[in-house]
PDB file of C-alpha atoms in Angstrom:
ATOM      1  CA  SER A 287      67.692  47.316  89.967  1.00  0.00           C
ATOM      2  CA  GLN A 288      65.035  44.842  88.940  1.00  0.00           C
ATOM      3  CA  THR A 289      63.537  44.704  85.462  1.00  0.00           C
ATOM      4  CA  ILE A 290      60.739  42.611  84.057  1.00  0.00           C
ATOM      5  CA  HIS A 291      60.377  41.826  80.361  1.00  0.00           C
ATOM      6  CA  GLN A 292      57.499  40.395  78.375  1.00  0.00           C
ATOM      7  CA  TRP A 293      57.317  39.372  74.729  1.00  0.00           C
ATOM      8  CA  PRO A 294      55.903  39.639  72.314  1.00  0.00           C
ATOM      9  CA  ALA A 295      54.308  43.042  72.869  1.00  0.00           C
ATOM     10  CA  THR A 296      51.404  42.263  70.560  1.00  0.00           C
ATOM     11  CA  LEU A 297      50.176  39.070  68.952  1.00  0.00           C
ATOM     12  CA  VAL A 298      47.386  38.224  66.519  1.00  0.00           C
ATOM     13  CA  GLN A 299      46.584  34.531  66.347  1.00  0.00           C
ATOM     14  CA  PRO A 300      43.854  32.425  64.677  1.00  0.00           C
ATOM     15  CA  VAL A 301      41.456  30.359  66.732  1.00  0.00           C
ATOM     16  CA  GLY A 302      42.859  26.894  67.386  1.00  0.00           C
ATOM     17  CA  SER A 303      46.511  27.922  67.107  1.00  0.00           C
ATOM     18  CA  PRO A 304      49.031  27.429  69.943  1.00  0.00           C
ATOM     19  CA  LEU A 305      50.306  30.192  72.211  1.00  0.00           C
ATOM     20  CA  SER A 306      53.502  30.898  74.070  1.00  0.00           C
ATOM     21  CA  LEU A 307      54.084  34.123  76.018  1.00  0.00           C
ATOM     22  CA  GLU A 308      57.310  34.667  77.885  1.00  0.00           C
ATOM     23  CA  CYS A 309      58.198  36.692  80.945  1.00  0.00           C
ATOM     24  CA  THR A 310      61.667  37.149  82.433  1.00  0.00           C
ATOM     25  CA  VAL A 311      62.864  39.059  85.467  1.00  0.00           C
ATOM     26  CA  GLU A 312      66.331  40.511  85.967  1.00  0.00           C
ATOM     27  CA  GLY A 313      68.078  41.689  89.093  1.00  0.00           C
ATOM     28  CA  THR A 314      66.464  39.400  91.655  1.00  0.00           C
ATOM     29  CA  SER A 315      66.542  35.750  92.597  1.00  0.00           C
ATOM     30  CA  ASN A 316      63.801  33.313  93.635  1.00  0.00           C
ATOM     31  CA  PRO A 317      60.940  35.747  92.931  1.00  0.00           C
ATOM     32  CA  ASN A 318      57.274  34.874  93.094  1.00  0.00           C
ATOM     33  CA  LEU A 319      55.860  35.191  89.569  1.00  0.00           C
ATOM     34  CA  TYR A 320      52.296  35.842  88.415  1.00  0.00           C
ATOM     35  CA  TRP A 321      50.265  35.811  85.195  1.00  0.00           C
ATOM     36  CA  TYR A 322      47.192  38.059  84.962  1.00  0.00           C
ATOM     37  CA  ARG A 323      44.678  38.703  82.203  1.00  0.00           C
ATOM     38  CA  GLN A 324      42.904  42.020  81.786  1.00  0.00           C
ATOM     39  CA  ALA A 325      39.822  42.244  79.576  1.00  0.00           C
ATOM     40  CA  ALA A 326      39.048  45.607  77.976  1.00  0.00           C
ATOM     41  CA  GLY A 327      38.050  48.142  80.645  1.00  0.00           C
ATOM     42  CA  ARG A 328      38.224  45.561  83.402  1.00  0.00           C
ATOM     43  CA  GLY A 329      40.360  44.784  86.404  1.00  0.00           C
ATOM     44  CA  LEU A 330      43.092  42.167  86.575  1.00  0.00           C
ATOM     45  CA  GLN A 331      42.257  38.478  86.886  1.00  0.00           C
ATOM     46  CA  LEU A 332      44.958  36.258  88.369  1.00  0.00           C
ATOM     47  CA  LEU A 333      45.560  33.193  86.179  1.00  0.00           C
ATOM     48  CA  PHE A 334      48.657  31.488  87.629  1.00  0.00           C
ATOM     49  CA  TYR A 335      51.327  32.087  90.209  1.00  0.00           C
ATOM     50  CA  SER A 336      54.601  30.381  91.027  1.00  0.00           C
ATOM     51  CA  VAL A 337      56.757  30.425  94.148  1.00  0.00           C
ATOM     52  CA  GLY A 338      59.632  28.446  92.601  1.00  0.00           C
ATOM     53  CA  ILE A 339      60.933  26.435  89.641  1.00  0.00           C
ATOM     54  CA  GLY A 340      58.364  23.875  88.536  1.00  0.00           C
ATOM     55  CA  GLN A 341      55.815  25.075  91.109  1.00  0.00           C
ATOM     56  CA  ILE A 342      52.633  26.373  89.477  1.00  0.00           C
ATOM     57  CA  SER A 343      49.282  27.197  91.064  1.00  0.00           C
ATOM     58  CA  SER A 344      46.249  27.715  88.847  1.00  0.00           C
ATOM     59  CA  GLU A 345      43.554  30.153  89.877  1.00  0.00           C
ATOM     60  CA  VAL A 346      41.039  29.822  87.060  1.00  0.00           C
ATOM     61  CA  PRO A 347      40.163  26.644  85.116  1.00  0.00           C
ATOM     62  CA  GLN A 348      40.730  27.276  81.425  1.00  0.00           C
ATOM     63  CA  ASN A 349      42.636  26.091  78.379  1.00  0.00           C
ATOM     64  CA  LEU A 350      45.787  27.953  79.408  1.00  0.00           C
ATOM     65  CA  SER A 351      48.784  26.536  81.246  1.00  0.00           C
ATOM     66  CA  ALA A 352      51.927  27.982  82.792  1.00  0.00           C
ATOM     67  CA  SER A 353      55.448  26.734  83.335  1.00  0.00           C
ATOM     68  CA  ARG A 354      58.531  27.960  85.151  1.00  0.00           C
ATOM     69  CA  PRO A 355      61.565  26.254  83.627  1.00  0.00           C
ATOM     70  CA  GLN A 356      64.086  28.623  85.222  1.00  0.00           C
ATOM     71  CA  ASP A 357      64.145  30.754  88.364  1.00  0.00           C
ATOM     72  CA  ARG A 358      63.402  34.010  86.565  1.00  0.00           C
ATOM     73  CA  GLN A 359      61.404  32.755  83.592  1.00  0.00           C
ATOM     74  CA  PHE A 360      57.642  32.290  83.455  1.00  0.00           C
ATOM     75  CA  ILE A 361      55.793  31.038  80.377  1.00  0.00           C
ATOM     76  CA  LEU A 362      52.085  31.096  79.548  1.00  0.00           C
ATOM     77  CA  SER A 363      50.914  28.569  76.968  1.00  0.00           C
ATOM     78  CA  SER A 364      47.923  27.175  75.199  1.00  0.00           C
ATOM     79  CA  LYS A 365      47.588  24.254  72.795  1.00  0.00           C
ATOM     80  CA  LYS A 366      44.489  25.680  71.078  1.00  0.00           C
ATOM     81  CA  LEU A 367      43.426  29.303  71.440  1.00  0.00           C
ATOM     82  CA  LEU A 368      39.788  30.321  71.859  1.00  0.00           C
ATOM     83  CA  LEU A 369      38.213  33.656  70.926  1.00  0.00           C
ATOM     84  CA  SER A 370      37.696  34.285  74.645  1.00  0.00           C
ATOM     85  CA  ASP A 371      41.470  34.157  75.212  1.00  0.00           C
ATOM     86  CA  SER A 372      41.840  37.622  73.691  1.00  0.00           C
ATOM     87  CA  GLY A 373      43.024  40.209  76.187  1.00  0.00           C
ATOM     88  CA  PHE A 374      45.957  41.967  77.757  1.00  0.00           C
ATOM     89  CA  TYR A 375      48.300  39.567  79.542  1.00  0.00           C
ATOM     90  CA  LEU A 376      50.448  40.870  82.340  1.00  0.00           C
ATOM     91  CA  CYS A 377      53.310  39.237  84.191  1.00  0.00           C
ATOM     92  CA  ALA A 378      54.275  40.405  87.667  1.00  0.00           C
ATOM     93  CA  TRP A 379      56.912  39.572  90.263  1.00  0.00           C
ATOM     94  CA  THR A 380      57.446  40.025  93.955  1.00  0.00           C
ATOM     95  CA  THR A 381      60.124  38.970  96.377  1.00  0.00           C
ATOM     96  CA  GLY A 382      59.483  35.587  97.929  1.00  0.00           C
ATOM     97  CA  GLY A 383      58.877  35.140 101.617  1.00  0.00           C
ATOM     98  CA  GLY A 384      56.068  35.185 104.110  1.00  0.00           C
ATOM     99  CA  THR A 385      55.129  38.861 104.051  1.00  0.00           C
ATOM    100  CA  GLN A 386      52.865  40.636 101.583  1.00  0.00           C
ATOM    101  CA  GLU A 387      55.158  42.408  99.182  1.00  0.00           C
ATOM    102  CA  THR A 388      54.388  44.791  96.365  1.00  0.00           C
ATOM    103  CA  GLN A 389      53.886  43.229  92.944  1.00  0.00           C
ATOM    104  CA  TYR A 390      55.666  44.876  90.026  1.00  0.00           C
ATOM    105  CA  PHE A 391      54.271  44.479  86.553  1.00  0.00           C
ATOM    106  CA  GLY A 392      55.756  44.023  83.126  1.00  0.00           C
ATOM    107  CA  PRO A 393      54.721  45.981  80.028  1.00  0.00           C
ATOM    108  CA  GLY A 394      52.143  43.374  78.980  1.00  0.00           C
ATOM    109  CA  THR A 395      51.262  41.431  75.825  1.00  0.00           C
ATOM    110  CA  ARG A 396      48.192  42.341  73.799  1.00  0.00           C
ATOM    111  CA  LEU A 397      46.662  39.130  72.354  1.00  0.00           C
ATOM    112  CA  LEU A 398      43.958  39.174  69.722  1.00  0.00           C
ATOM    113  CA  VAL A 399      42.453  35.843  68.699  1.00  0.00           C
ATOM    114  CA  LEU A 400      40.558  35.925  65.398  1.00  0.00           C
TER     115      LEU A 400
ATOM    116  CA  GLU B  91      35.341  35.724  99.569  1.00  0.00           C
ATOM    117  CA  ASP B  92      37.599  38.775  99.374  1.00  0.00           C
ATOM    118  CA  GLN B  93      36.147  41.607  97.283  1.00  0.00           C
ATOM    119  CA  VAL B  94      37.317  45.015  96.105  1.00  0.00           C
ATOM    120  CA  THR B  95      34.938  47.641  94.693  1.00  0.00           C
ATOM    121  CA  GLN B  96      36.110  50.911  93.212  1.00  0.00           C
ATOM    122  CA  SER B  97      34.013  53.992  92.584  1.00  0.00           C
ATOM    123  CA  PRO B  98      33.292  55.849  90.475  1.00  0.00           C
ATOM    124  CA  GLU B  99      33.979  53.807  87.336  1.00  0.00           C
ATOM    125  CA  ALA B 100      34.951  56.965  85.508  1.00  0.00           C
ATOM    126  CA  LEU B 101      35.626  60.522  86.625  1.00  0.00           C
ATOM    127  CA  ARG B 102      36.174  63.608  84.520  1.00  0.00           C
ATOM    128  CA  LEU B 103      37.673  66.702  86.145  1.00  0.00           C
ATOM    129  CA  GLN B 104      38.935  70.073  85.069  1.00  0.00           C
ATOM    130  CA  GLU B 105      42.606  70.825  85.616  1.00  0.00           C
ATOM    131  CA  GLY B 106      43.041  72.005  89.194  1.00  0.00           C
ATOM    132  CA  GLU B 107      39.754  70.492  90.403  1.00  0.00           C
ATOM    133  CA  SER B 108      40.544  68.247  93.390  1.00  0.00           C
ATOM    134  CA  SER B 109      38.612  65.039  94.073  1.00  0.00           C
ATOM    135  CA  SER B 110      38.833  61.545  95.593  1.00  0.00           C
ATOM    136  CA  LEU B 111      38.608  57.990  94.327  1.00  0.00           C
ATOM    137  CA  ASN B 112      37.153  55.289  96.553  1.00  0.00           C
ATOM    138  CA  CYS B 113      38.172  51.678  97.114  1.00  0.00           C
ATOM    139  CA  SER B 114      35.943  49.575  99.380  1.00  0.00           C
ATOM    140  CA  TYR B 115      37.092  46.130 100.423  1.00  0.00           C
ATOM    141  CA  THR B 116      36.007  43.080 102.351  1.00  0.00           C
ATOM    142  CA  VAL B 117      38.848  40.786 103.302  1.00  0.00           C
ATOM    143  CA  SER B 118      39.528  38.315 106.079  1.00  0.00           C
ATOM    144  CA  GLY B 119      42.700  39.829 107.479  1.00  0.00           C
ATOM    145  CA  LEU B 120      44.128  42.711 105.451  1.00  0.00           C
ATOM    146  CA  ARG B 121      47.665  42.015 104.286  1.00  0.00           C
ATOM    147  CA  GLY B 122      48.116  45.343 102.589  1.00  0.00           C
ATOM    148  CA  LEU B 123      46.167  47.654 100.285  1.00  0.00           C
ATOM    149  CA  PHE B 124      47.870  48.645  97.051  1.00  0.00           C
ATOM    150  CA  TRP B 125      47.257  51.500  94.607  1.00  0.00           C
ATOM    151  CA  TYR B 126      48.478  51.375  91.011  1.00  0.00           C
ATOM    152  CA  ARG B 127      48.291  53.722  88.069  1.00  0.00           C
ATOM    153  CA  GLN B 128      47.772  52.250  84.596  1.00  0.00           C
ATOM    154  CA  ASP B 129      48.185  54.148  81.344  1.00  0.00           C
ATOM    155  CA  PRO B 130      46.482  52.805  78.190  1.00  0.00           C
ATOM    156  CA  GLY B 131      48.292  49.804  76.722  1.00  0.00           C
ATOM    157  CA  LYS B 132      50.814  49.598  79.569  1.00  0.00           C
ATOM    158  CA  GLY B 133      51.332  47.577  82.713  1.00  0.00           C
ATOM    159  CA  PRO B 134      50.229  48.957  86.086  1.00  0.00           C
ATOM    160  CA  GLU B 135      52.719  51.208  87.854  1.00  0.00           C
ATOM    161  CA  PHE B 136      52.974  50.929  91.623  1.00  0.00           C
ATOM    162  CA  LEU B 137      51.982  53.995  93.652  1.00  0.00           C
ATOM    163  CA  PHE B 138      51.370  53.140  97.327  1.00  0.00           C
ATOM    164  CA  THR B 139      51.031  50.364  99.879  1.00  0.00           C
ATOM    165  CA  LEU B 140      49.016  50.870 103.070  1.00  0.00           C
ATOM    166  CA  TYR B 141      48.980  48.294 105.857  1.00  0.00           C
ATOM    167  CA  SER B 142      46.927  49.625 108.749  1.00  0.00           C
ATOM    168  CA  ALA B 143      43.911  51.845 109.379  1.00  0.00           C
ATOM    169  CA  GLY B 144      44.880  55.485 109.790  1.00  0.00           C
ATOM    170  CA  GLU B 145      47.948  55.180 107.592  1.00  0.00           C
ATOM    171  CA  GLU B 146      48.507  57.857 104.935  1.00  0.00           C
ATOM    172  CA  LYS B 147      51.024  58.185 102.108  1.00  0.00           C
ATOM    173  CA  GLU B 148      51.692  60.993  99.660  1.00  0.00           C
ATOM    174  CA  LYS B 149      53.377  61.348  96.306  1.00  0.00           C
ATOM    175  CA  GLU B 150      53.247  64.635  94.443  1.00  0.00           C
ATOM    176  CA  ARG B 151      49.532  65.453  93.942  1.00  0.00           C
ATOM    177  CA  LEU B 152      48.339  62.063  95.243  1.00  0.00           C
ATOM    178  CA  LYS B 153      47.518  61.072  98.800  1.00  0.00           C
ATOM    179  CA  ALA B 154      46.261  57.646  99.847  1.00  0.00           C
ATOM    180  CA  THR B 155      44.433  56.983 103.105  1.00  0.00           C
ATOM    181  CA  LEU B 156      43.136  53.806 104.712  1.00  0.00           C
ATOM    182  CA  THR B 157      40.294  52.918 107.085  1.00  0.00           C
ATOM    183  CA  LYS B 158      39.109  49.494 108.211  1.00  0.00           C
ATOM    184  CA  LYS B 159      36.723  49.202 105.262  1.00  0.00           C
ATOM    185  CA  GLU B 160      37.952  51.516 102.519  1.00  0.00           C
ATOM    186  CA  SER B 161      40.769  53.509 101.045  1.00  0.00           C
ATOM    187  CA  PHE B 162      40.714  56.871  99.334  1.00  0.00           C
ATOM    188  CA  LEU B 163      43.048  58.245  96.714  1.00  0.00           C
ATOM    189  CA  HIS B 164      42.912  62.020  96.951  1.00  0.00           C
ATOM    190  CA  ILE B 165      44.056  64.030  93.963  1.00  0.00           C
ATOM    191  CA  THR B 166      44.884  67.658  94.665  1.00  0.00           C
ATOM    192  CA  ALA B 167      44.984  70.225  91.850  1.00  0.00           C
ATOM    193  CA  PRO B 168      45.326  67.541  89.152  1.00  0.00           C
ATOM    194  CA  LYS B 169      47.030  68.085  85.828  1.00  0.00           C
ATOM    195  CA  PRO B 170      46.230  66.467  82.452  1.00  0.00           C
ATOM    196  CA  GLU B 171      49.180  64.090  82.914  1.00  0.00           C
ATOM    197  CA  ASP B 172      47.367  62.579  85.914  1.00  0.00           C
ATOM    198  CA  SER B 173      44.836  61.097  83.492  1.00  0.00           C
ATOM    199  CA  ALA B 174      44.981  57.295  83.796  1.00  0.00           C
ATOM    200  CA  THR B 175      43.135  54.338  85.249  1.00  0.00           C
ATOM    201  CA  TYR B 176      43.770  53.915  88.975  1.00  0.00           C
ATOM    202  CA  LEU B 177      43.621  50.375  90.339  1.00  0.00           C
ATOM    203  CA  CYS B 178      43.203  49.287  93.919  1.00  0.00           C
ATOM    204  CA  ALA B 179      44.105  45.807  95.227  1.00  0.00           C
ATOM    205  CA  VAL B 180      44.144  43.987  98.554  1.00  0.00           C
ATOM    206  CA  GLY B 181      46.618  41.346  99.602  1.00  0.00           C
ATOM    207  CA  GLN B 182      45.527  37.751 100.174  1.00  0.00           C
ATOM    208  CA  GLY B 183      47.426  34.759 101.424  1.00  0.00           C
ATOM    209  CA  ALA B 184      50.367  33.397  99.409  1.00  0.00           C
ATOM    210  CA  GLN B 185      51.158  36.963  98.322  1.00  0.00           C
ATOM    211  CA  LYS B 186      48.224  37.139  95.926  1.00  0.00           C
ATOM    212  CA  LEU B 187      46.346  40.328  95.122  1.00  0.00           C
ATOM    213  CA  VAL B 188      42.641  40.854  94.453  1.00  0.00           C
ATOM    214  CA  PHE B 189      42.026  43.848  92.183  1.00  0.00           C
ATOM    215  CA  GLY B 190      39.095  46.189  91.807  1.00  0.00           C
ATOM    216  CA  GLN B 191      37.764  47.175  88.390  1.00  0.00           C
ATOM    217  CA  GLY B 192      39.559  50.503  88.412  1.00  0.00           C
ATOM    218  CA  THR B 193      38.578  54.153  88.088  1.00  0.00           C
ATOM    219  CA  ARG B 194      39.250  55.833  84.757  1.00  0.00           C
ATOM    220  CA  LEU B 195      40.301  59.403  85.505  1.00  0.00           C
ATOM    221  CA  THR B 196      40.343  62.125  82.849  1.00  0.00           C
ATOM    222  CA  ILE B 197      41.724  65.595  83.560  1.00  0.00           C
ATOM    223  CA  ASN B 198      40.735  68.217  81.021  1.00  0.00           C
ATOM    224  CA  PRO B 199      43.051  71.212  80.475  1.00  0.00           C
TER     225      PRO B 199
END
């Protein structure tokens, strides 16, 4: 069966510091991968998605970036965090292909920028 | 632009009191409507996918239905453990999802 991991679970960082969040998927190959951000009491905002190694699509202009160095690894980064980057970050995966498949979510990372 | 609107924002029910959550959508070519359950501090958990108007799916006390413009999540005789935020999403191209803001459901014992 497939499993998705995210770490760290929680993170408190000062403004201006760098960020690296990691997401890995087990039990599947060539998945589509997604990064979402969820503000308190709000819905999910898609930040990035990837259909393959090195292929990243950005949905929202911001100071975040994403990379996919391996088939089942997705990383969210920032060089300098802003207060507005605080939120709940979720990684999701789905099987690749042309049809609309269900997205399955990881446990999330709670980021607080002070 | 594809949009998803959920109502109400919050709903408080007594245990056993049935009700429905609404998800209205505007999308150019529906590629699936998805319901998720999210507990505080956790990632969304998949519940249902509906693809065409008239389709219905059930799981325990939950039943999801779909029309051409909206979906309903019916909760029959809910229990306190059904308390959660319920998220609705529609599929876009490139396997992307557009999410609504969610309905926060509280079931009082």
